[in-house]
Short mmCIF file of C-alpha atoms in Angstrom, two decimals:
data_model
loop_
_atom_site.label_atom_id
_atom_site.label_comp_id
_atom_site.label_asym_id
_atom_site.label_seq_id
_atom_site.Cartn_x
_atom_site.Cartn_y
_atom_site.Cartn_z
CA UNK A 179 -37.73 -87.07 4.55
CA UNK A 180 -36.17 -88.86 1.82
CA UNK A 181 -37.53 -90.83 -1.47
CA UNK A 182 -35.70 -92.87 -3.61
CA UNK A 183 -36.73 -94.78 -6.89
CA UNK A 184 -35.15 -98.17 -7.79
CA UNK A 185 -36.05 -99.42 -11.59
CA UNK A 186 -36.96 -102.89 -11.18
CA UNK A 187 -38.66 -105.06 -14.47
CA UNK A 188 -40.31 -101.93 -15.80
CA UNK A 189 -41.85 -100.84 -12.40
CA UNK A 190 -41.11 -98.39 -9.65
CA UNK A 191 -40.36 -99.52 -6.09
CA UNK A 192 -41.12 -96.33 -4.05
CA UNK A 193 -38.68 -96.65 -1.19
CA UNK A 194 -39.28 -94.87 2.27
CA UNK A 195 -37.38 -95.46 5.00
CA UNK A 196 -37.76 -93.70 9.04
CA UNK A 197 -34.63 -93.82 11.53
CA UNK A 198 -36.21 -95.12 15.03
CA UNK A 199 -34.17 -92.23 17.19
CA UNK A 200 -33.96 -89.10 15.33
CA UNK A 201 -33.10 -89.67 11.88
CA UNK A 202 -34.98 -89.93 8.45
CA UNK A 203 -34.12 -92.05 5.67
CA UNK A 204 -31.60 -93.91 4.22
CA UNK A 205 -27.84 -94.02 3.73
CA UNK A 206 -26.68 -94.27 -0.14
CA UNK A 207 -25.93 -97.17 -0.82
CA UNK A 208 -28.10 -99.10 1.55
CA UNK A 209 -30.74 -101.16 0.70
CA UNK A 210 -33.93 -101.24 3.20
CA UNK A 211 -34.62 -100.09 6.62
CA UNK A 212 -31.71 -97.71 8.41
CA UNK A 213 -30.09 -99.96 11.04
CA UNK A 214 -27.74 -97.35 12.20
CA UNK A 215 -30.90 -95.92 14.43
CA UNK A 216 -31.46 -98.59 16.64
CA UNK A 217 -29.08 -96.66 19.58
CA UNK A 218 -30.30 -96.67 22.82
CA UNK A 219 -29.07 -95.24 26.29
CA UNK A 220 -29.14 -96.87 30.13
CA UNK A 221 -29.89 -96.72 32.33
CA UNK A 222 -33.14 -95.35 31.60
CA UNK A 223 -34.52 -93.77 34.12
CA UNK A 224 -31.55 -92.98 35.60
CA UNK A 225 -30.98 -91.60 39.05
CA UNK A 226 -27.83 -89.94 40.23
CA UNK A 227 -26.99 -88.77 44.04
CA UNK A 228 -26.33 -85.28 44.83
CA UNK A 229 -22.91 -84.45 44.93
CA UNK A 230 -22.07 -87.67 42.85
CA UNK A 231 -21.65 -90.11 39.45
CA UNK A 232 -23.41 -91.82 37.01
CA UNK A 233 -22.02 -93.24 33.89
CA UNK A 234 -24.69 -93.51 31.20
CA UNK A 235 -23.94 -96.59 28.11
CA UNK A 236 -24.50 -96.19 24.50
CA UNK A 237 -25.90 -98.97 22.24
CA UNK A 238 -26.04 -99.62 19.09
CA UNK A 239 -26.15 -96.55 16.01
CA UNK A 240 -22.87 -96.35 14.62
CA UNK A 241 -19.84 -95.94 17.52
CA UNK A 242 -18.41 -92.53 17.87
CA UNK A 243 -20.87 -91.25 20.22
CA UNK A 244 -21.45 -87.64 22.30
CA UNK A 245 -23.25 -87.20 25.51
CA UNK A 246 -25.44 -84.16 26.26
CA UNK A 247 -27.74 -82.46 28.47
CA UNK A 248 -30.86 -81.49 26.35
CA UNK A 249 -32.32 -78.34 28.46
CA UNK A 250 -30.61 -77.27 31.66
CA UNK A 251 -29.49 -79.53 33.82
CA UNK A 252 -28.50 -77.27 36.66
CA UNK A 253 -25.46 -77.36 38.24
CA UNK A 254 -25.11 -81.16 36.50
CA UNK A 255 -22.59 -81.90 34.07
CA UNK A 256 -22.05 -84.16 31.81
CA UNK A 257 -18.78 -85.90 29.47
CA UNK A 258 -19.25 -85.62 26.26
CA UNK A 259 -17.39 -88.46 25.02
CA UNK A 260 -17.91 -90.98 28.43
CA UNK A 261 -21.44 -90.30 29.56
CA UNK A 262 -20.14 -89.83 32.78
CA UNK A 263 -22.71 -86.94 34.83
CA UNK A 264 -21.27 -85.42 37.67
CA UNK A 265 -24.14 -83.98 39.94
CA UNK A 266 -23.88 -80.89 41.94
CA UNK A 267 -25.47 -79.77 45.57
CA UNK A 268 -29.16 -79.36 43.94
CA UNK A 269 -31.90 -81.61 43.09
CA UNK A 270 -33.90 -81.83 40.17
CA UNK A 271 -34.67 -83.70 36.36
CA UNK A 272 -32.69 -83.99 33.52
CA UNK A 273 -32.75 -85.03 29.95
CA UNK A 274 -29.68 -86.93 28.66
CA UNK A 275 -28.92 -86.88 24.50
CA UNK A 276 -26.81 -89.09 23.23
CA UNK A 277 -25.66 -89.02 19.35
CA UNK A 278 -24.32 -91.64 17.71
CA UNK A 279 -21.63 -90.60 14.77
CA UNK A 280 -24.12 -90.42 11.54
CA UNK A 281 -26.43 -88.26 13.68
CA UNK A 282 -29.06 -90.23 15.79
CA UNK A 283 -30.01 -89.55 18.70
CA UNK A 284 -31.69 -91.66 21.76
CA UNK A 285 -32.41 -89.67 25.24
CA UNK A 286 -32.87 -90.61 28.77
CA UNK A 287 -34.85 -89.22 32.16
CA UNK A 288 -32.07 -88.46 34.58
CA UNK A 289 -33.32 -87.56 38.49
CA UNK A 290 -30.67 -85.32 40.73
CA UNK A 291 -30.82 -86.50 43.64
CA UNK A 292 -31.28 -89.35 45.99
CA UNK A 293 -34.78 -90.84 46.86
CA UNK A 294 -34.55 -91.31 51.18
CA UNK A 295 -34.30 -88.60 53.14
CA UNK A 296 -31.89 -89.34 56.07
CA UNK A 297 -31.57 -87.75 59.60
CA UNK A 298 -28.50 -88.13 61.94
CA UNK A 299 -26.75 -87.77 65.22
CA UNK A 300 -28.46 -84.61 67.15
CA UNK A 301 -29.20 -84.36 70.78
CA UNK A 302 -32.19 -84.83 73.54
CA UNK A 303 -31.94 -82.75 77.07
CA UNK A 304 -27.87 -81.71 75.64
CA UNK A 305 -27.05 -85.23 75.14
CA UNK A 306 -25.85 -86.32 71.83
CA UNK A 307 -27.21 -89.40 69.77
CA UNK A 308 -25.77 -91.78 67.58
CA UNK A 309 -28.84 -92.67 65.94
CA UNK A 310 -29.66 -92.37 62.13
CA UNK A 311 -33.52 -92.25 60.42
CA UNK A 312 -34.41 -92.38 57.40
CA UNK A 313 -37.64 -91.37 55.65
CA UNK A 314 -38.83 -91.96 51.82
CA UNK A 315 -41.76 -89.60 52.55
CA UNK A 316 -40.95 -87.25 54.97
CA UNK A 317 -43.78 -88.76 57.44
CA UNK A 318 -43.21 -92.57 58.61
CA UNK A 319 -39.75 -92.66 59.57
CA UNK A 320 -37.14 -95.60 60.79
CA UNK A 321 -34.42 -96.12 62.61
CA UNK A 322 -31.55 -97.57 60.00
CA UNK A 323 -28.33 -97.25 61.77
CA UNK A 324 -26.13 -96.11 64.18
CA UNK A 325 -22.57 -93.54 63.71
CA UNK A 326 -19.90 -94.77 65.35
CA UNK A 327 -19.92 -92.30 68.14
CA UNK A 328 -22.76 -89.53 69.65
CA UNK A 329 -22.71 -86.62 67.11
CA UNK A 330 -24.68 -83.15 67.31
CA UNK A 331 -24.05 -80.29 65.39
CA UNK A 332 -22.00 -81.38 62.48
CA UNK A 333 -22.82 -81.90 59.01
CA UNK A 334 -24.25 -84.82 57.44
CA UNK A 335 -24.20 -84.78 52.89
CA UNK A 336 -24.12 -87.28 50.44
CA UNK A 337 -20.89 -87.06 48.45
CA UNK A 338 -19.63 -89.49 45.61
CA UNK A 339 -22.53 -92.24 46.73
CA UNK A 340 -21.75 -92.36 50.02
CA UNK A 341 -23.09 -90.45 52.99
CA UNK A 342 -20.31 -88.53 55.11
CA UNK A 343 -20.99 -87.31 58.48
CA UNK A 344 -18.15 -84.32 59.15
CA UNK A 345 -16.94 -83.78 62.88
CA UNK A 346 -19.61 -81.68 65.47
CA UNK A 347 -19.80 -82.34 68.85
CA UNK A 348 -19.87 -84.97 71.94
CA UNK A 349 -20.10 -83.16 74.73
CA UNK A 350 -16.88 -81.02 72.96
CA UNK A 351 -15.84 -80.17 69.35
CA UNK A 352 -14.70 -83.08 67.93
CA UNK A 353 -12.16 -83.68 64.52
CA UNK A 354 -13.70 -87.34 63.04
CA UNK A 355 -15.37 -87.80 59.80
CA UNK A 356 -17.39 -91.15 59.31
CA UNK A 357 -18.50 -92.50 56.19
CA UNK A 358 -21.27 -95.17 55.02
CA UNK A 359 -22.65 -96.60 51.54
CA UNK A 360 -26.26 -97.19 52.82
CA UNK A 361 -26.72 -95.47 55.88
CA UNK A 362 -26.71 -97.91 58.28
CA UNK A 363 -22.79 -99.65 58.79
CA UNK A 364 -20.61 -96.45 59.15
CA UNK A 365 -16.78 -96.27 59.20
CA UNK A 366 -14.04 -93.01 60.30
CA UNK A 367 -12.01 -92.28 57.08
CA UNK A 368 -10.30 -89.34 58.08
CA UNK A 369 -10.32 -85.81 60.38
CA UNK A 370 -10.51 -82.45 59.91
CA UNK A 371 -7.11 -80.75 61.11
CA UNK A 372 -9.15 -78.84 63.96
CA UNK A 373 -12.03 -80.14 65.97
CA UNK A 374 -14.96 -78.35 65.71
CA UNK A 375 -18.88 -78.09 65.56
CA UNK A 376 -21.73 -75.42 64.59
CA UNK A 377 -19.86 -74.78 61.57
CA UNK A 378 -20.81 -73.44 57.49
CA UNK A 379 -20.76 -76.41 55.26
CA UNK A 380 -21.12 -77.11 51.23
CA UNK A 381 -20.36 -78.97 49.01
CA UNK A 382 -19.11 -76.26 45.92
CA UNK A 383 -16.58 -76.92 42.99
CA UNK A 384 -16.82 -81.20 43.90
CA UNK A 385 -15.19 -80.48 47.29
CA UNK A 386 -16.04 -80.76 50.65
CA UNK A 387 -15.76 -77.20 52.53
CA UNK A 388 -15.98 -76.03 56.18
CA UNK A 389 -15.52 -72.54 57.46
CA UNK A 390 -15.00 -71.72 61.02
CA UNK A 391 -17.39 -73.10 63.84
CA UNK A 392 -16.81 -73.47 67.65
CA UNK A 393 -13.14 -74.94 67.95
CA UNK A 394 -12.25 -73.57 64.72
CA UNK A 395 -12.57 -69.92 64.72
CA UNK A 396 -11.78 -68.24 61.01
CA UNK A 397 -10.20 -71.48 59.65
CA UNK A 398 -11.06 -72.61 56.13
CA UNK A 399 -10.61 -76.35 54.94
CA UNK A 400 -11.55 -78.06 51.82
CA UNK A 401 -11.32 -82.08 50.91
CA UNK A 402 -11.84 -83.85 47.51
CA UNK A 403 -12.37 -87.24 49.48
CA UNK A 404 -13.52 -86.56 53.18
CA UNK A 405 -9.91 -88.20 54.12
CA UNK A 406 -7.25 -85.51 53.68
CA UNK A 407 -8.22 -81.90 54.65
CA UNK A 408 -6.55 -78.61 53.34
CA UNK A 409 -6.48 -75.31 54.99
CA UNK A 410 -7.84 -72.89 51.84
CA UNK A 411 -8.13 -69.26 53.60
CA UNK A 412 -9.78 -67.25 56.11
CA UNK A 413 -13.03 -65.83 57.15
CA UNK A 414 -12.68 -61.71 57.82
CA UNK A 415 -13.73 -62.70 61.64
CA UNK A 416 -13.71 -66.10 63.80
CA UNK A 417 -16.94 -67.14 63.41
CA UNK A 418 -19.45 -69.98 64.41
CA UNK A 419 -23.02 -70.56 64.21
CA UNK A 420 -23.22 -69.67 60.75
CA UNK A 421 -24.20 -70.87 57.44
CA UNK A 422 -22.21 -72.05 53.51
CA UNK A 423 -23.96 -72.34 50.98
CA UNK A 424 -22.93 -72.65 47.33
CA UNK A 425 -24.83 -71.12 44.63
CA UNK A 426 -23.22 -70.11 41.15
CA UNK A 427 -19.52 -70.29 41.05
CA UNK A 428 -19.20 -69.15 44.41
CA UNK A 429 -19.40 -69.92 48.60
CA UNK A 430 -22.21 -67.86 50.34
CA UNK A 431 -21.41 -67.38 54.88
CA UNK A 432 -24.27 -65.89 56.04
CA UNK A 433 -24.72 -64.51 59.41
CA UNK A 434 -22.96 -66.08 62.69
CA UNK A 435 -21.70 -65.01 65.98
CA UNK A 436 -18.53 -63.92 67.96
CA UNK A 437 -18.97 -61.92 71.07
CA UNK A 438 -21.81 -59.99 69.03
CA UNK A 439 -24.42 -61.56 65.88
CA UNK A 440 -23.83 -61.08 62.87
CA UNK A 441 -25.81 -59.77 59.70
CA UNK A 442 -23.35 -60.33 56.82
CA UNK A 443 -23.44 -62.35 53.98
CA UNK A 444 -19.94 -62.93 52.52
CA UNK A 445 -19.14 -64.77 49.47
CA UNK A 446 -15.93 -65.91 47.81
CA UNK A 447 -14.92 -68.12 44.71
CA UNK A 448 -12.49 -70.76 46.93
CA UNK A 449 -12.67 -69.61 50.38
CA UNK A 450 -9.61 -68.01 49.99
CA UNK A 451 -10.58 -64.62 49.67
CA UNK A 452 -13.93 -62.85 51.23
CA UNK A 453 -16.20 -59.97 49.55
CA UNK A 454 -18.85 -58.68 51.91
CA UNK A 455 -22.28 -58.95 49.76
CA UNK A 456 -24.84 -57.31 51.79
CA UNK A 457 -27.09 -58.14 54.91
CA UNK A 458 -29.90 -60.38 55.80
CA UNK A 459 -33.02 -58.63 57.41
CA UNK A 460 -32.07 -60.20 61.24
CA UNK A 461 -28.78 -60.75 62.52
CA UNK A 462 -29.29 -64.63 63.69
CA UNK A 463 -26.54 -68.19 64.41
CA UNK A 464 -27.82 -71.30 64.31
CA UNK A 465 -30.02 -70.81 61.84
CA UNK A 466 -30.19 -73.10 58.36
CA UNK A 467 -30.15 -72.56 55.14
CA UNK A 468 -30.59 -73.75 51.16
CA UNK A 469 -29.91 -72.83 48.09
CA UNK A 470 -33.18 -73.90 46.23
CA UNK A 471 -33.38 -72.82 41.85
CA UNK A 472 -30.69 -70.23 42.58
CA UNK A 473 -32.81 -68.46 45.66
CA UNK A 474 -30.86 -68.02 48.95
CA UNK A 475 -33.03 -69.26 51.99
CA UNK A 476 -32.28 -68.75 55.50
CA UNK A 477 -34.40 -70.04 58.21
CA UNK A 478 -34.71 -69.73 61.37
CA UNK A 479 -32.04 -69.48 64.13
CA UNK A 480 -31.63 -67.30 67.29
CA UNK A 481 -30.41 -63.91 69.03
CA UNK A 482 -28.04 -63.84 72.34
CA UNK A 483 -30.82 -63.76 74.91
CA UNK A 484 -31.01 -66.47 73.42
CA UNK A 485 -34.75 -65.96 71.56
CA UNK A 486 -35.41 -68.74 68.59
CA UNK A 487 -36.99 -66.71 65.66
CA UNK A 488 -39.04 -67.88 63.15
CA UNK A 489 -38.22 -65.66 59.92
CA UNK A 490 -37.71 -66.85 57.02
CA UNK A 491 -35.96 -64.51 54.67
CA UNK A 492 -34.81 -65.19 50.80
CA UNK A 493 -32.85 -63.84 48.29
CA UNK A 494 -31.78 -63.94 44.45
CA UNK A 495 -28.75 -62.45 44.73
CA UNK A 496 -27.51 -62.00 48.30
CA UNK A 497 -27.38 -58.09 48.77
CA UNK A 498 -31.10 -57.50 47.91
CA UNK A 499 -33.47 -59.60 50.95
CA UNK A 500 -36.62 -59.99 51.77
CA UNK A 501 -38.72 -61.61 54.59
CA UNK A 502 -41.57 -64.34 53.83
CA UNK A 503 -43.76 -66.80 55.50
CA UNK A 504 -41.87 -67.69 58.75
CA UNK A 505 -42.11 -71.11 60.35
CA UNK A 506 -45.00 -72.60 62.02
CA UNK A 507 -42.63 -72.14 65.30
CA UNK A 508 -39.33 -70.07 66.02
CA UNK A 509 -36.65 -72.78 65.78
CA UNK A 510 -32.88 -73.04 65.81
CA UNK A 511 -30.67 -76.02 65.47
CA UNK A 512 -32.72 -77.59 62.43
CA UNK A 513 -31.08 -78.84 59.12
CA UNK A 514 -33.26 -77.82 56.03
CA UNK A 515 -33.29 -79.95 53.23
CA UNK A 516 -35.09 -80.21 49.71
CA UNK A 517 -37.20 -83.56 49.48
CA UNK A 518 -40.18 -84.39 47.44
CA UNK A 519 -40.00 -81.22 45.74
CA UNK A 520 -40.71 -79.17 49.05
CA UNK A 521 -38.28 -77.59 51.77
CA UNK A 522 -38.50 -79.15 55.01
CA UNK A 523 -37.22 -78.13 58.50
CA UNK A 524 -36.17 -81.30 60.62
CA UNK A 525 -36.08 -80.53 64.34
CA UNK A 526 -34.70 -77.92 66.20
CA UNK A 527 -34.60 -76.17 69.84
CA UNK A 528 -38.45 -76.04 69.69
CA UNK A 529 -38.06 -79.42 70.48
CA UNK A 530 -40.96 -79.83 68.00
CA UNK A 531 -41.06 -82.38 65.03
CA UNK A 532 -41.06 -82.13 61.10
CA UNK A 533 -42.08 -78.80 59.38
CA UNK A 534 -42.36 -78.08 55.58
CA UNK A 535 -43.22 -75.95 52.77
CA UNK A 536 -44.33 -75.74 49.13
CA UNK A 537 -42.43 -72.32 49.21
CA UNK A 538 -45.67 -70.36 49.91
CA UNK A 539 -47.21 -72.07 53.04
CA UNK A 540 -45.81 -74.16 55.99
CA UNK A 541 -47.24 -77.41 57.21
CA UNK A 542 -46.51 -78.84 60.44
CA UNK A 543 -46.60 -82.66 59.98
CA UNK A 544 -47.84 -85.32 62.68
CA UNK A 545 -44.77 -88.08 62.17
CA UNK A 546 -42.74 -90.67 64.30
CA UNK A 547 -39.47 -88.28 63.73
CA UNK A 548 -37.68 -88.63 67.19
CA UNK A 549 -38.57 -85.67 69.58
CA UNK A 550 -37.54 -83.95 71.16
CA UNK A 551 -34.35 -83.43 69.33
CA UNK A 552 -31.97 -80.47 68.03
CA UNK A 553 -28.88 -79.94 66.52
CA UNK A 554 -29.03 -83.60 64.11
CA UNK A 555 -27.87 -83.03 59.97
CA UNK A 556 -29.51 -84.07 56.88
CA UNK A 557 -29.04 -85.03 53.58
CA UNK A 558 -30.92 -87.13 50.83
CA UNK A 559 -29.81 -90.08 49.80
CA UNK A 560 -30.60 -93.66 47.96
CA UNK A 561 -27.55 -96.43 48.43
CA UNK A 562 -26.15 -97.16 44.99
#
């Protein structure tokens, strides 16, 4: 804090001035109250899709301003000089700073991650659905939409505010990839350059990756837009069934089947090159995974008899695994997704409903989610 004396007819004028975002006291030179700290920030809250952008505004203050994360934003990031955050595959909260060029500073709340949770495509008695639900609490759910075509066993994510549903299955592997800004009118934008289903899917470096699946054996293809689709490298083995995950600066496959299961967890930087990582505790394919506060889950799935487990096993680093509490019912088939600050298991060859967990103990919920039915993707979501 400042003080400054001003000699006016023989008395003293004691002068104290606060800044209203950061700063104290006054400019020389400047008579009265600091204007330069009446900067503000917007939106505020702001709320920003997985896998998407948001451009925060800076008002007021003196121009020349920087953007910041105050604390750790995860795998957010932000421009300094635009305000423009770019969120990555995982939710969570966020502080954004901004600073205005003689040093104030005005924040805002920032939420990763979309506020609906949104269900699509799958299949009852082997036949596919076009049907998408939606959910904002996991319980009451309602029909919003339908894809253009019957789809089971691709992948559903929400990618630069829109929701993209990539390829899977009719009745056989298919190569389409639809696209829709709230969930319910959906168009095809573009193909994947093999058809296939039961494939590993992220979202890692702000592109869109698949790695082999039925109909695509070791292939590896990446996309910046969902529309054109690169071939990037190989698995070691054709492979379907398993799982991709991105955590870190690199792409996590995880178990998977051809001719035999598999127990391997492979990771790479691009997909271009594979390093063999460890094992998980039970060879298993269609199973699911997450990434959740850089912890490697993997639920669920089956063996070649075929038997559904229930296991759940986790890891911090994906050599070292262990097993923890395993679903209310062996299921494979079912998309896990983090929602309401829980993980929850939508589905699966159980033919049962809606599971989830607080990370210590699973719940099995009574809902309207449409049963029986397996093999349907996931993602969270709120229409810009």
């Amino acid at each position: 804090m400042r003080t400054r004396g001003i000699a006016l007819g023989g008395s003293l004028v004691l002068s104290l001035a606060l800044g209203g975002c950061g700063r104290w006291g006054f400019d020389e030179g400047v008579a009265g109250p600091d204007a330069a700290c009446a900067l503000t920030v917007s939106p505020n809250p702001g709320r920003v899709n997985l896998n998407s952008g948001l451009t925060f505004v800076a008002e007021g203050g003196v121009p020349g301003y920087t953007f910041a994360f105050d604390g750790d934003p995860g795998g957010a990031t932000i421009e300094p000089t635009t305000g423009r955050v770019r969120a990555g595959p995982e939710p969570g909260t966020a502080i954004v700073q901004v600073t205005d060029a003689v040093g104030c500073r005005a924040t805002a709340d920032l939420t990763i991650g979309g506020a609906t949770l949104w269900y699509a495509g799958g299949s009852t008695m082997a036949v596919p659905s076009r049907e998408v639900w939606r959910t904002n609490d996991g319980l009451a759910w309602s029909l919003a939409g339908t894809l253009p075509a019957r789809r089971t066993n691709g992948a559903l994510v929400a990618f630069r505010n829109q929701l993209i549903f990539i390829a899977g299955s009719d009745g056989a592997q298919v190569m389409t990839v639809f696209a829709s800004a709230d969930g319910a009118t959906w168009s095809t934008i573009g193909a994947l350059p093999m058809p296939a289903s039961n494939f590993g899917f992220a979202v890692h470096g702000d592109r869109l990756i698949v790695v082999g699946g039925n109909g695509n054996g070791d292939n590896v293809y990446a996309s910046d837009d969902g529309v054109t689709w690169s071939m990037v490298g190989r698995l070691p083995d054709p492979n379907h069934g398993g799982i991709l995950l991105s955590r870190g600066d690199r792409l996590w496959y995880v178990g998977g089947h051809d001719g035999s299961l598999y127990d391997w967890v492979l990771s790479s930087v691009d997909g271009a090159v594979w390093t063999m990582e460890g094992t998980i505790p039970l060879a298993r394919e269609y199973h699911s995974g997450l990434v959740v506060e850089g912890t490697i889950w993997v639920v669920g799935g089956q063996d070649t008899t075929p038997t559904r487990l229930a296991d759940v096993s986790v890891s911090g680093d994906g050599t070292n695994w262990s097993s923890i509490a395993p679903l209310p019912a062996a299921r494979a088939f079912s998309p896990l997704v983090k929602f309401l600050d829980r993980i929850w298991s939508l589905g699966g060859s159980d033919m049962g409903g809606v599971f989830s967990t607080d990370r210590t103990t699973w719940t099995q919920h009574t809902t309207n989610f449409p049963v029986p039915r397996q093999g349907g993707a996931a993602a969270v979501f709120t229409p810009p």
